[in-house]
Coordinates of C-alpha atoms in Angstrom, one line a residue:
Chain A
X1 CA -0.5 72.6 34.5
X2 CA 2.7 72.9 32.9
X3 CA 5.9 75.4 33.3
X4 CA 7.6 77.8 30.5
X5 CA 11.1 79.1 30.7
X6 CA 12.6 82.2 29.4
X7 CA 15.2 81.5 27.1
X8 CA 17.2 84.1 27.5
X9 CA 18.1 83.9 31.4
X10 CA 16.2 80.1 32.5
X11 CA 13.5 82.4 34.9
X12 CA 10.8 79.5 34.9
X13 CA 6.9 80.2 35.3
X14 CA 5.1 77.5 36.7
X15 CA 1.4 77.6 36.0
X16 CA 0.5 75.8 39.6
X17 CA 2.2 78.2 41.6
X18 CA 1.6 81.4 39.2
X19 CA 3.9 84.3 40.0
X20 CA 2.2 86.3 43.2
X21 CA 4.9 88.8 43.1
X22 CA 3.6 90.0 39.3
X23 CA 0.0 89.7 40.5
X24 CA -0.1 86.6 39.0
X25 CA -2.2 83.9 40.6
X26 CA -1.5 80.4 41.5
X27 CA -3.3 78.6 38.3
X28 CA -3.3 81.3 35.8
X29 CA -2.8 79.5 32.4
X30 CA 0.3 80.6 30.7
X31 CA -2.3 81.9 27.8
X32 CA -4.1 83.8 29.8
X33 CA -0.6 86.2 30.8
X34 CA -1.0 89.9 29.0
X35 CA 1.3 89.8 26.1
X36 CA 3.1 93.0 27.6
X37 CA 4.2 90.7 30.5
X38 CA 7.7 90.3 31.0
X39 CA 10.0 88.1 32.7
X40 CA 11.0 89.6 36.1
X41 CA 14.3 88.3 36.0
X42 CA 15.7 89.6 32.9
X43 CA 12.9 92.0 31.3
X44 CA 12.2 90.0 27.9
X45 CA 9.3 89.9 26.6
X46 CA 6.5 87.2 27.2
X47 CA 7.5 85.7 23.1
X48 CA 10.7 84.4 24.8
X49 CA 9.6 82.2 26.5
X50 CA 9.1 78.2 25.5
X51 CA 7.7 75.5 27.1
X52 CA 9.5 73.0 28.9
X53 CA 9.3 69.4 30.4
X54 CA 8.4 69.3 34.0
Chain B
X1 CA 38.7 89.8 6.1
X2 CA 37.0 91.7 8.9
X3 CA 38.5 91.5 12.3
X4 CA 35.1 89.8 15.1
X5 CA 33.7 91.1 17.6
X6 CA 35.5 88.6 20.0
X7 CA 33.7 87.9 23.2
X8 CA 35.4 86.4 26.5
X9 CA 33.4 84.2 28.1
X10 CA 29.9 82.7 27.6
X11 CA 27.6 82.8 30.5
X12 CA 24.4 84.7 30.7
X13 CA 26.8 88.4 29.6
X14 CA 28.3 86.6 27.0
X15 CA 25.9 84.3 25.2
X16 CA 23.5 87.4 25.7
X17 CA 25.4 90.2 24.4
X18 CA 26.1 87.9 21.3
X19 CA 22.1 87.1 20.9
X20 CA 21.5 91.1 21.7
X21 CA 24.0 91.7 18.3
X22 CA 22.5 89.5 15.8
X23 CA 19.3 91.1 16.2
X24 CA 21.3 94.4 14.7
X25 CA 24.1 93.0 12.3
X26 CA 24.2 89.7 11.2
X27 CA 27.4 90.5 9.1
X28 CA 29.9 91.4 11.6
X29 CA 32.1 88.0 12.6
X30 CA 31.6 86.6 16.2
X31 CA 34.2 84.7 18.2
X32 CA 33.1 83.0 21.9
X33 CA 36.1 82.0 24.1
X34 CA 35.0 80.0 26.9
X35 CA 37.3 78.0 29.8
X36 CA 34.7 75.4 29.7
X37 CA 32.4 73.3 27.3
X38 CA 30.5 76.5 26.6
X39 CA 26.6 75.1 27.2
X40 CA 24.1 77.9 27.3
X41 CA 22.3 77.7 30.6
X42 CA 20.9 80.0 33.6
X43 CA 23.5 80.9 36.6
X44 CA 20.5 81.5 38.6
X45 CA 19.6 78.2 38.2
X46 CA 21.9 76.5 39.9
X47 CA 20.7 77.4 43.6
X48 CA 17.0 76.5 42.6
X49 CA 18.3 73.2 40.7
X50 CA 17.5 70.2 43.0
X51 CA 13.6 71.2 43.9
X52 CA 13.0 70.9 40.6
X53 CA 14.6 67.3 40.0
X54 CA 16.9 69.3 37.6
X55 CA 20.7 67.7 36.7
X56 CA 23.7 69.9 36.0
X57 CA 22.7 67.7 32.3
X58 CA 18.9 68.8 32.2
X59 CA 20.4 72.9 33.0
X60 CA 22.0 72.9 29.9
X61 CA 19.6 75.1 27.6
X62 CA 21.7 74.8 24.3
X63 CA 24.9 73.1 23.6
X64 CA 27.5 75.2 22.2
X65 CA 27.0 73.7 18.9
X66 CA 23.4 74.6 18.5
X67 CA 24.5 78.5 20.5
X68 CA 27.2 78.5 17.4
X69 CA 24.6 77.8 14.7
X70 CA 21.9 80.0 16.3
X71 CA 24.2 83.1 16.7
X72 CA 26.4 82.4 13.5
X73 CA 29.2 82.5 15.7
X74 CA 32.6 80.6 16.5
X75 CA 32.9 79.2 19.5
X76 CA 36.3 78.3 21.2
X77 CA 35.7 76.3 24.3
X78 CA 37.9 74.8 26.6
X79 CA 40.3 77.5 25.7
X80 CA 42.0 79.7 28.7
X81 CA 42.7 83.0 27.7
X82 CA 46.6 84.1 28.5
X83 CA 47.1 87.6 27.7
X84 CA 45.3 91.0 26.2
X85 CA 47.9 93.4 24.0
X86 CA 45.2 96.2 23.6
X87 CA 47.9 98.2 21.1
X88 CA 47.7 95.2 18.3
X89 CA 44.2 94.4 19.5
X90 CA 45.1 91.0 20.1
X91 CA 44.3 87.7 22.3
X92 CA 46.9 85.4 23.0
X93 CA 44.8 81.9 23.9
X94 CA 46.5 79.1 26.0
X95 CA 49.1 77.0 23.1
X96 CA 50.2 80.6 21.8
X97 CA 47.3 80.5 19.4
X98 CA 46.3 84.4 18.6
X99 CA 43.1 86.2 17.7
X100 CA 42.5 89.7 16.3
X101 CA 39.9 91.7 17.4
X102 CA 37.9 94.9 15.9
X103 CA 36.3 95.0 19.6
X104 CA 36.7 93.4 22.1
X105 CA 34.2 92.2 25.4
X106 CA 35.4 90.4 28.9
X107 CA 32.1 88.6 29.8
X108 CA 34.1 86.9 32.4
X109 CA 32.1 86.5 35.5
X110 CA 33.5 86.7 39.1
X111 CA 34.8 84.2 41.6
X112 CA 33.4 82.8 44.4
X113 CA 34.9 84.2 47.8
X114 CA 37.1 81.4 49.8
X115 CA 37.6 81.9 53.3
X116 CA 40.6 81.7 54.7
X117 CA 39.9 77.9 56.6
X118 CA 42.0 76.0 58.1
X119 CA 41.9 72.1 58.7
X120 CA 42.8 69.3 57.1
X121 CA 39.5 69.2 55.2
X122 CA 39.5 72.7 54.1
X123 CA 40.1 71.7 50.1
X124 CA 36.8 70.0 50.6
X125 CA 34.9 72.6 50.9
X126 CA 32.3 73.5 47.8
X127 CA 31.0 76.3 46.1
X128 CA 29.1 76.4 43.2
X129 CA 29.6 79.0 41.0
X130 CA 28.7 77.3 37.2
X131 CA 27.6 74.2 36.0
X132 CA 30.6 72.3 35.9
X133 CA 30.8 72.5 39.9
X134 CA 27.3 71.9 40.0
X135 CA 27.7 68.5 38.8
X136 CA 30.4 68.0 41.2
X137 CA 28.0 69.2 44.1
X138 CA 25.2 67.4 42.7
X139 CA 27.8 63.8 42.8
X140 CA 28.4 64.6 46.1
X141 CA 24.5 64.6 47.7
X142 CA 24.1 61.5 47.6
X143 CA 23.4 59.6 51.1
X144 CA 24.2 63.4 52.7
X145 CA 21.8 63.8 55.6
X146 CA 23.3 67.2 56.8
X147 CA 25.0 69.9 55.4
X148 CA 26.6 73.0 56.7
X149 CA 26.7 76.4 54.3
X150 CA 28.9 79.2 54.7
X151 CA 27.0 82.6 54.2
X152 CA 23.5 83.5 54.5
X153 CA 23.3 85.8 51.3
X154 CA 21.3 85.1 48.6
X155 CA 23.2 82.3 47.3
X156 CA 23.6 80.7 51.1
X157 CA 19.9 81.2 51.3
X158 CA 18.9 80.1 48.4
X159 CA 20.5 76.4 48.1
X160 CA 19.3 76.1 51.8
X161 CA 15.9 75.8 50.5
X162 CA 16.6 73.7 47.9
X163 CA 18.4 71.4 49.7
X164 CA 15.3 70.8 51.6
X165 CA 13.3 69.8 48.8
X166 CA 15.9 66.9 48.4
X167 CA 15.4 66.2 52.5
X168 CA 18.9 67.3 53.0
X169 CA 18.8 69.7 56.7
X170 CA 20.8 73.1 56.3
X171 CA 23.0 74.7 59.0
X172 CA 23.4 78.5 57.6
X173 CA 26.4 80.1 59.7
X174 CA 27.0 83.7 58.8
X175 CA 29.0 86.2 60.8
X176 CA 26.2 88.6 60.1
X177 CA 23.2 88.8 63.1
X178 CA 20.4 87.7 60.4
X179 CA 20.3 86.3 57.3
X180 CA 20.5 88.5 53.3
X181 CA 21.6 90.7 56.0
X182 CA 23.1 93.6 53.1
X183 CA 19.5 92.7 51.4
X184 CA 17.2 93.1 54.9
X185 CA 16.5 95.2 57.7
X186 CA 16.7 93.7 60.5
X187 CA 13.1 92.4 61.0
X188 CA 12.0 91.2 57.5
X189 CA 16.0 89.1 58.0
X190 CA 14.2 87.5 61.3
X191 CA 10.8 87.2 60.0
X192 CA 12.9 85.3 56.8
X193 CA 14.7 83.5 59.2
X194 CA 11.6 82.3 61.0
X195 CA 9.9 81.1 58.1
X196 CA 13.4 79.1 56.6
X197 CA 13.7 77.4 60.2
X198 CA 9.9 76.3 59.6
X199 CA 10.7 74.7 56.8
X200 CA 13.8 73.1 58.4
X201 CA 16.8 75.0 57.9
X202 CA 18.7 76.1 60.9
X203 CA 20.8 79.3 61.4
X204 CA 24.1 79.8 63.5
X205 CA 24.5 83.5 63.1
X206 CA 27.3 86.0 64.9
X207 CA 29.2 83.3 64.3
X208 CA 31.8 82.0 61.1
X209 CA 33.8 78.6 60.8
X210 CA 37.7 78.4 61.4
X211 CA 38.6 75.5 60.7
X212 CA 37.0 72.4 59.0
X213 CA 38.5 68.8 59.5
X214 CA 37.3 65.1 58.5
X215 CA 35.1 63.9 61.5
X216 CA 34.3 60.1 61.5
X217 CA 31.5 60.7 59.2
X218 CA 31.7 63.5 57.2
X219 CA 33.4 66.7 58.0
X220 CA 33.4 68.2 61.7
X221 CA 34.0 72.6 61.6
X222 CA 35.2 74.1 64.3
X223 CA 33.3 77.4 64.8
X224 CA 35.2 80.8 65.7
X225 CA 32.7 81.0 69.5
X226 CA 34.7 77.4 70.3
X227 CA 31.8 75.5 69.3
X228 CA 31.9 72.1 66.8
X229 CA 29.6 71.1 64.1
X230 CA 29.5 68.2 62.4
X231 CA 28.1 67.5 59.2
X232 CA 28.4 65.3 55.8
X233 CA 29.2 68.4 53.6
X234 CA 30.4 72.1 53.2
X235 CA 29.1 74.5 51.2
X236 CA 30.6 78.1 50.9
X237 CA 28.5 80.8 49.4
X238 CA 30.0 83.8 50.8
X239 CA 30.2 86.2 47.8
X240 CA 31.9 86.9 44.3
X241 CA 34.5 88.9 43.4
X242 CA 34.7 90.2 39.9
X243 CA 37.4 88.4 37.2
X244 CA 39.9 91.5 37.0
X245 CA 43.6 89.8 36.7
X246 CA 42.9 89.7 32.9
X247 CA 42.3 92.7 32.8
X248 CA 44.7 94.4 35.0
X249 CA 47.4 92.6 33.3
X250 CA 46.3 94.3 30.2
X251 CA 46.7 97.6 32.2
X252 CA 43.2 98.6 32.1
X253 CA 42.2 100.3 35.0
X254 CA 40.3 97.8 37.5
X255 CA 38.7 98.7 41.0
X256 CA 36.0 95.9 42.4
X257 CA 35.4 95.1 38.8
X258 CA 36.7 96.0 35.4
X259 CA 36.6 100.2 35.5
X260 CA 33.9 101.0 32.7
X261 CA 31.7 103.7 31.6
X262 CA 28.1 103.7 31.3
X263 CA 29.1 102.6 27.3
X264 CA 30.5 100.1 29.1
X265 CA 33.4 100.6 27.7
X266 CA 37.0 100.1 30.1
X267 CA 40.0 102.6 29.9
X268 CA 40.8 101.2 26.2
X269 CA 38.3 101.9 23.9
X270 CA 38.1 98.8 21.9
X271 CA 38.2 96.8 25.4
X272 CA 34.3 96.5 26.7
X273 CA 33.1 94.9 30.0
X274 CA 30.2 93.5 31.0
X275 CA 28.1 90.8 33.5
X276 CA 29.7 90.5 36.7
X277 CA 33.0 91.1 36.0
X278 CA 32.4 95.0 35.1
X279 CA 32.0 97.6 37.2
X280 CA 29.5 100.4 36.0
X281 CA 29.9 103.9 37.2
X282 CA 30.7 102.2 40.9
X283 CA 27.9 100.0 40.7
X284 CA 28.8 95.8 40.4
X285 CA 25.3 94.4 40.4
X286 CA 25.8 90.2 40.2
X287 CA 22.0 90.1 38.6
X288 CA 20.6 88.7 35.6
X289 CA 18.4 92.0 34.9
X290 CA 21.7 94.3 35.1
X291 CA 23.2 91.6 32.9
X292 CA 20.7 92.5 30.3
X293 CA 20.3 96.2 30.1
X294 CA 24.0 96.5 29.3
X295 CA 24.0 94.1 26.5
X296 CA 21.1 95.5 24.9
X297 CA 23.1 99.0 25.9
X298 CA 27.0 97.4 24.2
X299 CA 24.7 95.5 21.2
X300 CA 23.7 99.2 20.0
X301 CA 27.3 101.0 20.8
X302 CA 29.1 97.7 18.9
X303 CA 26.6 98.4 15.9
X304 CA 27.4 102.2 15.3
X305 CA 25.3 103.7 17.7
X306 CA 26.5 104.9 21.1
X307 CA 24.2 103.7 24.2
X308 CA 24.0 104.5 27.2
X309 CA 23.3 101.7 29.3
X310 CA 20.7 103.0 32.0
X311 CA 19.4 101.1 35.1
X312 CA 16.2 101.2 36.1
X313 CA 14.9 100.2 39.3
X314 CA 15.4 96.4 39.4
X315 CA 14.0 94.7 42.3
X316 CA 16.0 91.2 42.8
X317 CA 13.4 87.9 43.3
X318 CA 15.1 85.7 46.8
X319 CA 14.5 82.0 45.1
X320 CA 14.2 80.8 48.4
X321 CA 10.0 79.0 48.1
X322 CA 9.6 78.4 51.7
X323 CA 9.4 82.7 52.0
X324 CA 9.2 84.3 48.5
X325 CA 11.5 87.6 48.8
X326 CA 11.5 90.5 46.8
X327 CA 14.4 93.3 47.5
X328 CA 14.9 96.4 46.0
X329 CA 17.6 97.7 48.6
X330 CA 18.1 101.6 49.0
X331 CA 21.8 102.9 47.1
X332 CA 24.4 102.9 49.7
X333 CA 24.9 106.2 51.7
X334 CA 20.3 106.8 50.7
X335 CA 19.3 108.5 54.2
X336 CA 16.3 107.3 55.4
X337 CA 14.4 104.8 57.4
X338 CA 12.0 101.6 57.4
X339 CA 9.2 101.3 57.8
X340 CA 7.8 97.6 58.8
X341 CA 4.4 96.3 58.5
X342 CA 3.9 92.4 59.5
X343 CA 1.1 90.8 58.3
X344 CA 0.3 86.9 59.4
X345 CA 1.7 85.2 56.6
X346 CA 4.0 88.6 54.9
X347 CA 5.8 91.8 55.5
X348 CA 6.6 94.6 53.4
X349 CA 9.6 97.0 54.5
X350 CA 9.6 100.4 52.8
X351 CA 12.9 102.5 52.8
X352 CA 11.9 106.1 52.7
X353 CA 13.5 109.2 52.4
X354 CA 12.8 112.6 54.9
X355 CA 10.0 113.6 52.0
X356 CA 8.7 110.2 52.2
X357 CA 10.1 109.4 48.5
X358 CA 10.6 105.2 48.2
X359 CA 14.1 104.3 48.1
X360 CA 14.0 100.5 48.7
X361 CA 11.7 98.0 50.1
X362 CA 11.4 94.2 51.0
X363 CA 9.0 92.4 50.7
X364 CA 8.0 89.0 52.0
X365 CA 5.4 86.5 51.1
X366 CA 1.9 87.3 50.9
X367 CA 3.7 91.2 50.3
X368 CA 5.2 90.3 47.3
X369 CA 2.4 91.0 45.5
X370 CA 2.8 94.4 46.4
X371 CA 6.1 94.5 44.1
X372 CA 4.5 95.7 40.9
X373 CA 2.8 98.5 42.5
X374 CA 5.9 99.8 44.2
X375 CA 8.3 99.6 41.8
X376 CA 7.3 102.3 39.5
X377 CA 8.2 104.2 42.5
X378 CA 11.6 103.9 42.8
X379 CA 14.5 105.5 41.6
X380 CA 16.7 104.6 38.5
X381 CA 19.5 103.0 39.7
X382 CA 21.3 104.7 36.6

């Protein structure tokens, strides 16, 4: 499992605990987000995100 | 040569806005002031920071070097802005240096709230409001057992939970009966409250500290009901207000926040505000998703094309694990009324108007799910 953070505002997704809030369950592989997701903190898009150390 | 763009200050408005105009123009010169050493890194961060084993060194996104590359910008930091003459469209910087500007942009955040203590320990008392204090926080955690935090906002709340994670136990006092109480009705705050306590955190509520002196150990706060509390370390997060003094000196026109218009522009046309220093139409929203729809808004109206910067609804995520939050409060002055519905582990409030229109909601745990569904329904916020 690993975590992605928006580079634009530092909102992290964490693939363990997923995002229930979007619909998003705990688990759901970063891949496996629509590519129309975006991050619920600051509204970019799901291509601004990178992956990051945990 | 072409006067820059020059933008004050480089948090999340700042560095964002200059991201948001380099996707139109890469021509048009860029100059960053900052007070401090300018790193690019997430304000929201910094109350969710510890859980995650993160240092105010590891927040850092970018240094300014690699932001200054990236954005083909300049970048002055540790440079205090002294004075705006908005008739020669000049910056005076701290050692009389000067810049000219075509346009310029205060991206220059808000202060935290100090109340007035007393005590012979009232200097001690933290708040942590960028990264710099961070790291000073962040030094001063270590061996802490207890620590007492003034306001049970979002911020309060917030750095309650995460002090947990580092086994640190919270006292919350607020003068407020329950916790995010301008974010809450009155039982999602106790149903947050409950689930907070559970996880270790206490609350002293109705109540507000006085005074705060050096106790044996630590610090010992003298409490406004006569009570004492005693604890290894004070936190105050008890609100923001918005960096105006700049401004006002300048003789723009200033309210809560720099006066601007929904081009987000202040009383001087070539003088632009935005983050939590502006003040839109009346509304200062200290969010990251505001933060964004007016840069996107300025980037357009800096490039030739004049934007509107429109709000839509933007619910605000509580960072607070032990009780996932979601609030989307009504406008001030909305008539209407909640509605509650507890579930075992969640609750969802729903703010409606007399024709049952959604104005607001909150929703807690297991009902944050609900937050994608809902939001469609609210109103723009502008």
């Amino acid at each position: 499992m690993k975590s992605f953070q928006c580079i634009v505002c530092g909102f992290i997704y964490d693939e363990t605990a997923g995002l229930p809030a979007e619909g998003i369950a705990p688990g759901t592989r970063w891949a496996d987000i629509p590519e129309d997701w975006a991050c619920p903190d600051c509204g970019v898009a799901k291509s601004d995100f990178e992956m990051i150390e945990i | 040569m072409t006067a820059p763009i020059l933008i004050l200050g480089t948090g999340l408005a700042g560095y964002n806005l200059a991201r948001e105009i380099r996707k139109l123009d890469k021509t048009t010169p860029i100059v960053l002031v900052s007070r401090d050493a300018a790193p690019f890194y997430a304000k929201p961060m910094l109350s969710n920071a510890l859980a995650g084993g993160k240092t105010a060194q590891s927040l850092v996104m970018k240094s300014a070097e690699k932001m200054a590359e990236e954005l083909d910008a300049r970048i002055l930091a540790h440079r205090q802005v002294q004075a705006i003459d908005p008739a020669a469209r000049r910056v005076t910087l701290d050692g009389g240096e000067s810049l000219d500007y075509r346009d310029l942009v205060l991206a220059l955040g808000a202060d935290p709230i100090r109340l007035p203590l007393t005590g012979d320990a009232a200097a001690d008392v933290l708040s942590v409001n960028d990264l710099d204090d961070f790291a000073r926080f962040s030094a001063r955690l270590e061996g802490v057992k207890h620590i007492a935090i003034l306001g049970a906002g979002l911020i309060g709340c917030e750095f309650a939970n995460d002090l947990l994670a580092r086994g640190i136990a919270p006292t919350v006092l607020d003068p407020a009966p329950w916790p995010l109480g301008r974010l809450l009705p009155e039982a999602a705050g106790a149903f947050f409250r409950a689930r907070l306590e559970a996880a270790g955190a206490t609350f002293r509520l109705g109540v507000a500290a006085s005074t705060v002196n050096k106790g044996a150990s630590g610090y010992r706060l003298e409490l406004n009901d006569g009570s004492l509390l005693d604890t290894d370390l004070v936190l105050s997060a008890v609100g923001l207000r918005a960096r105006t003094s700049l401004a006002a000196s300048a003789g723009l026109a200033v309210n809560r926040g720099v006066v601007v218009n929904r081009q987000l522009a202040s009383s001087d046309p070539h003088i632009f505000a935005v983050g939590d220093c502006a003040e839109v139409e009346g509304l200062s929203l200290p969010f990251v998703m505001p933060i964004m729809q007016q840069v996107r808004a300025l980037a357009k109206t800096l490039g030739g094309t004049p934007t509107d910067v429109s709000y839509p609804p933007m619910p605000v995520l509580v960072k607070t694990p032990a009780i996932p939050t979601v609030v989307a409060p009504p406008a001030p002055g909305q008539a209407g009324e909640w509605t509650i519905e507890t579930t075992e582990d969640g609750l969802e409030a729903l703010f409606k108007a007399t024709d049952a229109s959604l104005k607001g909601f909150a929703l807690l745990g297991s009902a944050t799910a609900r937050k994608q569904a809902l939001t469609p329904q609210l109103p723009a916020q502008l």
